[in-house]
CSV table of C-alpha atoms and ligand atoms in Angstrom, one decimal:
chain,number,residue,atom,x,y,z
A,818,UNK,CA,-16.0,-29.9,80.0
A,819,UNK,CA,-14.8,-26.4,79.6
A,820,UNK,CA,-16.4,-24.5,76.7
A,821,UNK,CA,-14.0,-23.3,73.9
A,822,UNK,CA,-13.3,-19.6,74.1
A,823,UNK,CA,-15.1,-17.7,71.4
A,824,UNK,CA,-12.8,-15.9,69.1
A,825,UNK,CA,-13.0,-12.1,70.0
A,826,UNK,CA,-13.8,-10.0,66.9
A,827,UNK,CA,-13.0,-6.4,68.0
A,828,UNK,CA,-14.9,-3.7,66.3
A,829,UNK,CA,-12.8,-1.4,64.5
A,830,UNK,CA,-13.3,2.2,65.2
A,831,UNK,CA,-14.0,4.2,61.9
A,832,UNK,CA,-10.8,6.4,62.4
A,833,UNK,CA,-8.6,3.1,62.6
A,834,UNK,CA,-9.7,2.3,59.1
A,835,UNK,CA,-8.4,5.7,58.1
A,836,UNK,CA,-5.3,5.0,60.3
A,837,UNK,CA,-4.5,1.7,58.4
A,838,UNK,CA,-4.8,3.4,55.0
A,839,UNK,CA,-2.5,6.0,56.1
A,840,UNK,CA,-0.1,3.5,57.5
A,841,UNK,CA,-0.1,1.8,54.1
A,842,UNK,CA,0.4,5.3,52.4
A,843,UNK,CA,3.5,5.8,54.6
A,844,UNK,CA,5.1,2.4,54.1
A,845,UNK,CA,5.5,3.7,50.3
A,846,UNK,CA,7.0,7.1,51.0
A,847,UNK,CA,10.4,8.4,52.1
A,848,UNK,CA,10.8,10.4,55.4
A,849,UNK,CA,9.7,14.2,54.8
A,850,UNK,CA,7.3,13.3,52.1
A,851,UNK,CA,4.0,15.0,52.3
A,852,UNK,CA,0.8,12.9,53.2
A,853,UNK,CA,-2.6,13.8,51.7
A,854,UNK,CA,-4.2,16.6,53.5
A,855,UNK,CA,-7.3,16.4,55.9
A,856,UNK,CA,-9.5,17.7,53.2
A,857,UNK,CA,-8.3,15.2,50.5
A,858,UNK,CA,-8.5,12.3,53.0
A,859,UNK,CA,-12.1,13.4,54.1
A,860,UNK,CA,-13.3,13.3,50.4
A,861,UNK,CA,-11.3,10.2,49.3
A,862,UNK,CA,-12.5,8.1,52.3
A,863,UNK,CA,-15.9,9.6,52.3
A,864,UNK,CA,-15.6,10.4,56.3
A,865,UNK,CA,-15.8,13.1,58.7
A,866,UNK,CA,-12.8,15.4,59.4
A,867,UNK,CA,-12.9,14.7,62.9
A,868,UNK,CA,-12.4,11.0,62.0
A,869,UNK,CA,-9.3,11.9,59.9
A,870,UNK,CA,-7.9,14.1,62.5
A,871,UNK,CA,-7.8,11.4,65.1
A,872,UNK,CA,-6.2,9.0,62.8
A,873,UNK,CA,-3.7,11.7,61.9
A,874,UNK,CA,-3.0,12.6,65.6
A,875,UNK,CA,-2.4,9.0,66.8
A,876,UNK,CA,0.2,8.5,64.1
A,877,UNK,CA,1.6,11.8,65.0
A,878,UNK,CA,1.8,10.6,68.6
A,879,UNK,CA,3.4,7.3,67.5
A,880,UNK,CA,6.3,9.3,65.5
A,881,UNK,CA,5.0,7.9,62.3
A,882,UNK,CA,3.8,11.4,61.0
A,883,UNK,CA,5.2,14.9,61.9
A,884,UNK,CA,3.0,18.0,61.7
A,885,UNK,CA,4.4,21.4,60.7
A,886,UNK,CA,2.5,24.2,61.4
A,887,UNK,CA,1.2,25.9,58.3
A,888,UNK,CA,2.8,23.6,55.9
A,889,UNK,CA,1.1,20.3,56.4
A,890,UNK,CA,1.9,16.5,57.6
A,891,UNK,CA,4.9,14.6,56.4
A,892,UNK,CA,6.4,11.4,57.0
A,893,UNK,CA,8.5,11.4,60.1
A,894,UNK,CA,12.4,10.4,60.1
A,895,UNK,CA,13.0,7.0,61.8
A,896,UNK,CA,13.3,7.1,65.6
A,897,UNK,CA,16.6,7.5,67.4
A,898,UNK,CA,17.6,4.2,68.9
A,899,UNK,CA,18.9,4.6,72.4
A,900,UNK,CA,20.8,1.8,74.3
A,901,UNK,CA,19.9,1.1,77.8
A,902,UNK,CA,23.3,1.0,79.5
A,903,UNK,CA,25.0,1.6,82.7
A,904,UNK,CA,26.6,4.7,81.1
A,905,UNK,CA,26.2,8.4,81.3
A,906,UNK,CA,24.1,10.4,78.8
A,907,UNK,CA,27.4,12.0,77.4
A,908,UNK,CA,28.7,8.6,76.8
A,909,UNK,CA,25.7,7.1,75.3
A,910,UNK,CA,25.6,10.1,73.0
A,911,UNK,CA,29.0,9.9,72.0
A,912,UNK,CA,28.7,6.1,71.4
A,913,UNK,CA,25.6,7.1,69.0
A,914,UNK,CA,27.8,9.8,67.0
A,915,UNK,CA,26.4,12.6,68.9
A,916,UNK,CA,27.8,15.3,70.8
A,917,UNK,CA,26.1,15.7,74.4
A,918,UNK,CA,25.4,19.0,76.3
A,919,UNK,CA,23.1,20.1,79.3
A,920,UNK,CA,21.5,23.2,80.0
A,921,UNK,CA,21.0,23.7,83.9
A,922,UNK,CA,17.3,24.5,84.3
A,923,UNK,CA,17.1,24.4,88.2
A,924,UNK,CA,19.8,23.3,91.0
A,925,UNK,CA,18.6,23.7,94.5
A,926,UNK,CA,19.1,22.1,98.0
A,927,UNK,CA,15.9,20.5,99.4
A,928,UNK,CA,15.0,18.7,102.5
A,929,UNK,CA,14.8,15.2,101.6
A,930,UNK,CA,11.7,13.2,102.6
A,931,UNK,CA,9.5,10.3,101.2
A,932,UNK,CA,10.7,8.4,98.3
A,933,UNK,CA,13.9,10.7,97.7
A,934,UNK,CA,15.0,10.0,101.3
A,935,UNK,CA,14.3,6.3,101.0
A,936,UNK,CA,16.2,6.3,97.6
A,937,UNK,CA,19.2,7.9,98.8
A,938,UNK,CA,19.2,6.3,102.1
A,939,UNK,CA,19.0,9.7,104.0
A,940,UNK,CA,17.4,10.8,107.3
A,941,UNK,CA,14.1,12.3,106.6
A,942,UNK,CA,14.9,16.3,106.2
A,943,UNK,CA,18.5,15.8,105.5
A,944,UNK,CA,19.7,18.0,102.6
A,945,UNK,CA,19.5,16.5,99.0
A,946,UNK,CA,20.3,18.2,95.6
A,947,UNK,CA,17.5,18.5,93.0
A,948,UNK,CA,19.0,19.2,89.7
A,949,UNK,CA,17.0,19.7,86.6
A,950,UNK,CA,18.8,19.6,83.3
A,951,UNK,CA,17.7,19.7,79.5
A,952,UNK,CA,19.8,17.1,77.8
A,953,UNK,CA,20.7,17.8,74.3
A,954,UNK,CA,22.5,15.8,71.5
A,955,UNK,CA,23.9,17.7,68.6
A,956,UNK,CA,22.1,20.6,70.2
A,957,UNK,CA,18.7,19.2,69.9
A,958,UNK,CA,16.6,18.8,73.0
A,959,UNK,CA,16.2,15.1,74.0
A,960,UNK,CA,15.2,14.8,77.5
A,961,UNK,CA,14.4,16.8,80.6
A,962,UNK,CA,16.2,15.1,83.5
A,963,UNK,CA,15.7,15.6,87.2
A,964,UNK,CA,18.2,14.1,89.4
A,965,UNK,CA,18.4,13.8,93.3
A,966,UNK,CA,21.9,13.3,95.1
A,967,UNK,CA,22.9,13.5,98.8
A,968,UNK,CA,24.6,17.0,99.7
A,969,UNK,CA,26.6,15.4,102.3
A,970,UNK,CA,28.1,12.9,99.8
A,971,UNK,CA,28.8,15.6,97.2
A,972,UNK,CA,29.7,19.0,98.5
A,973,UNK,CA,29.9,21.7,96.2
A,974,UNK,CA,28.2,19.6,93.3
A,975,UNK,CA,26.5,22.4,91.8
A,976,UNK,CA,29.3,24.8,91.3
A,977,UNK,CA,31.0,21.8,89.4
A,978,UNK,CA,27.8,21.2,87.4
A,979,UNK,CA,27.9,24.7,86.2
A,980,UNK,CA,31.2,24.2,84.6
A,981,UNK,CA,30.8,20.5,83.0
A,982,UNK,CA,27.6,19.0,81.4
A,983,UNK,CA,28.5,15.5,82.7
A,984,UNK,CA,27.3,14.7,86.1
A,985,UNK,CA,29.1,11.2,86.0
A,986,UNK,CA,32.3,13.2,85.0
A,987,UNK,CA,32.1,15.2,88.0
A,988,UNK,CA,31.3,12.2,90.2
A,989,UNK,CA,34.2,10.4,89.2
A,990,UNK,CA,36.8,13.2,88.8
A,991,UNK,CA,35.9,15.2,91.9
A,992,UNK,CA,34.3,12.6,94.2
A,993,UNK,CA,35.9,9.6,93.0
A,994,UNK,CA,32.6,7.8,92.8
A,995,UNK,CA,31.6,5.6,90.0
A,996,UNK,CA,27.8,4.4,89.8
A,997,UNK,CA,28.6,0.6,88.7
A,998,UNK,CA,25.1,-0.5,88.7
A,999,UNK,CA,21.4,0.7,88.4
A,1000,UNK,CA,17.6,-0.2,88.6
A,1001,UNK,CA,16.1,1.5,85.5
A,1002,UNK,CA,12.2,1.6,84.7
A,1003,UNK,CA,10.3,3.0,81.8
A,1004,UNK,CA,6.7,4.3,81.9
A,1005,UNK,CA,4.7,6.5,79.8
A,1006,UNK,CA,3.0,9.9,80.5
A,1007,UNK,CA,1.6,12.8,78.8
A,1008,UNK,CA,3.9,15.9,78.4
A,1009,UNK,CA,3.1,18.8,80.8
A,1010,UNK,CA,3.0,22.2,79.1
A,1011,UNK,CA,6.6,22.8,80.6
A,1012,UNK,CA,8.1,19.7,79.1
A,1013,UNK,CA,6.3,20.2,75.8
A,1014,UNK,CA,7.8,23.6,75.5
A,1015,UNK,CA,11.4,22.4,76.7
A,1016,UNK,CA,11.4,19.5,74.2
A,1017,UNK,CA,9.4,21.2,71.1
A,1018,UNK,CA,6.3,18.8,71.2
A,1019,UNK,CA,2.6,19.5,72.1
A,1020,UNK,CA,1.1,19.2,75.6
A,1021,UNK,CA,-0.3,15.7,76.2
A,1022,UNK,CA,2.0,14.2,73.7
A,1023,UNK,CA,3.3,10.9,74.6
A,1024,UNK,CA,6.4,10.8,76.7
A,1025,UNK,CA,8.7,7.9,77.9
A,1026,UNK,CA,9.9,8.3,81.6
A,1027,UNK,CA,13.0,6.6,82.3
A,1028,UNK,CA,13.9,6.4,86.0
A,1029,UNK,CA,17.4,5.4,87.1
A,1030,UNK,CA,18.5,4.4,90.9
A,1031,UNK,CA,22.1,3.9,90.7
A,1032,UNK,CA,24.7,2.5,93.2
A,1033,UNK,CA,28.3,2.4,94.1
A,1034,UNK,CA,30.2,-1.1,94.2
A,1035,UNK,CA,29.3,-1.4,97.9
A,1036,UNK,CA,25.8,-0.7,97.2
A,1037,UNK,CA,25.7,2.7,98.5
A,1038,UNK,CA,23.0,4.7,96.6
A,1039,UNK,CA,24.3,7.4,94.2
A,1040,UNK,CA,21.4,9.1,92.4
A,1041,UNK,CA,17.7,8.8,91.8
A,1042,UNK,CA,17.0,10.2,88.4
A,1043,UNK,CA,13.8,10.7,86.3
A,1044,UNK,CA,14.4,11.7,82.6
A,1045,UNK,CA,11.4,12.4,80.3
A,1046,UNK,CA,11.9,11.6,76.6
A,1047,UNK,CA,9.8,12.3,73.5
A,1048,UNK,CA,8.0,9.0,73.2
A,1049,UNK,CA,7.5,9.9,69.3
A,1050,UNK,CA,11.3,10.5,68.7
A,1051,UNK,CA,13.1,7.5,70.7
A,1052,UNK,CA,13.3,3.7,70.9
A,1053,UNK,CA,15.0,2.3,73.9
A,1054,UNK,CA,16.9,-1.0,73.3
A,1055,UNK,CA,18.2,-3.4,75.8
A,1056,UNK,CA,20.5,-6.4,74.9
A,1057,UNK,CA,19.8,-9.3,76.8
A,1058,UNK,CA,21.8,-12.6,77.0
A,1059,UNK,CA,21.9,-15.5,79.2
A,1060,UNK,CA,25.7,-15.3,79.6
B,1645,16G,C1,21.6,9.3,82.1
B,1645,16G,C2,21.0,8.5,83.3
B,1645,16G,C3,21.2,9.5,84.5
B,1645,16G,C4,22.5,9.8,84.7
B,1645,16G,C5,23.0,10.6,83.4
B,1645,16G,C6,24.4,11.2,83.6
B,1645,16G,C7,19.1,7.4,82.5
B,1645,16G,C8,17.5,7.4,82.4
B,1645,16G,N1,19.6,8.4,83.0
B,1645,16G,O1,21.0,10.4,81.5
B,1645,16G,O2,20.7,8.6,85.6
B,1645,16G,O3,22.7,11.1,85.8
B,1645,16G,O4,23.0,9.8,82.5
B,1645,16G,O5,24.9,11.4,82.3
B,1645,16G,O6,19.6,6.6,81.9
B,1645,16G,P1,26.0,12.9,82.2
B,1645,16G,O7,27.4,12.4,83.1
B,1645,16G,O8,26.2,13.0,80.9
B,1645,16G,O9,25.4,14.0,83.0
């Protein structure tokens, strides 16, 4: 006979009580409304400033609150819902009512090795492009995107990307290549100082990294891309069906 598992009663850390209290307050407020200050919460809940700060920081990281230097902490706007689709950033933005753009941060030819060579099906030390772009929607920085593509497959790509902000547009118009399928994965990371500065958040803030490995209809790999999004601003949605 097996013993019945005993119910686990997790011990709630003190800051979590403060967090729950704040979540209740947030539910009653509109986006943009101020929440009580650190000092007010410390007095009201008879707890330490450190405890209050931890609760506030977690809610900022989760995108429920937003901190404005010098003016306080406010209820955040709802997250932007971004669909998982086999389309380009430009098309996804348009479908959601935004105008997409890109700022080219880096564009270079590197010798492919390791994962990049494998993903792009290149001989080790063949040339690959490393293209880093800041992606913006309505001029608001949304993601830092690093793309790798084969130089042999797309000669002159960097020149074209200096003129148009859509990689997929260039691939279709100039090279007659359309990525039709992809494997996409999502994982979390903490923002580095550089990503934080580019995306207007704090170093260490939670980020979502989307990786896309895309292919042409015949299975030829097209690109290997990693996109860093602010975890507090975006919610990714996939539509699943059995059909
Ligand atoms: C998306 C894709 C990226 C692709 C880009 C093309 C993800 C994670 N990334 O951002 O792989 O290169 O769209 O967009 O979905 P563009 O044509 O606007 O440059």
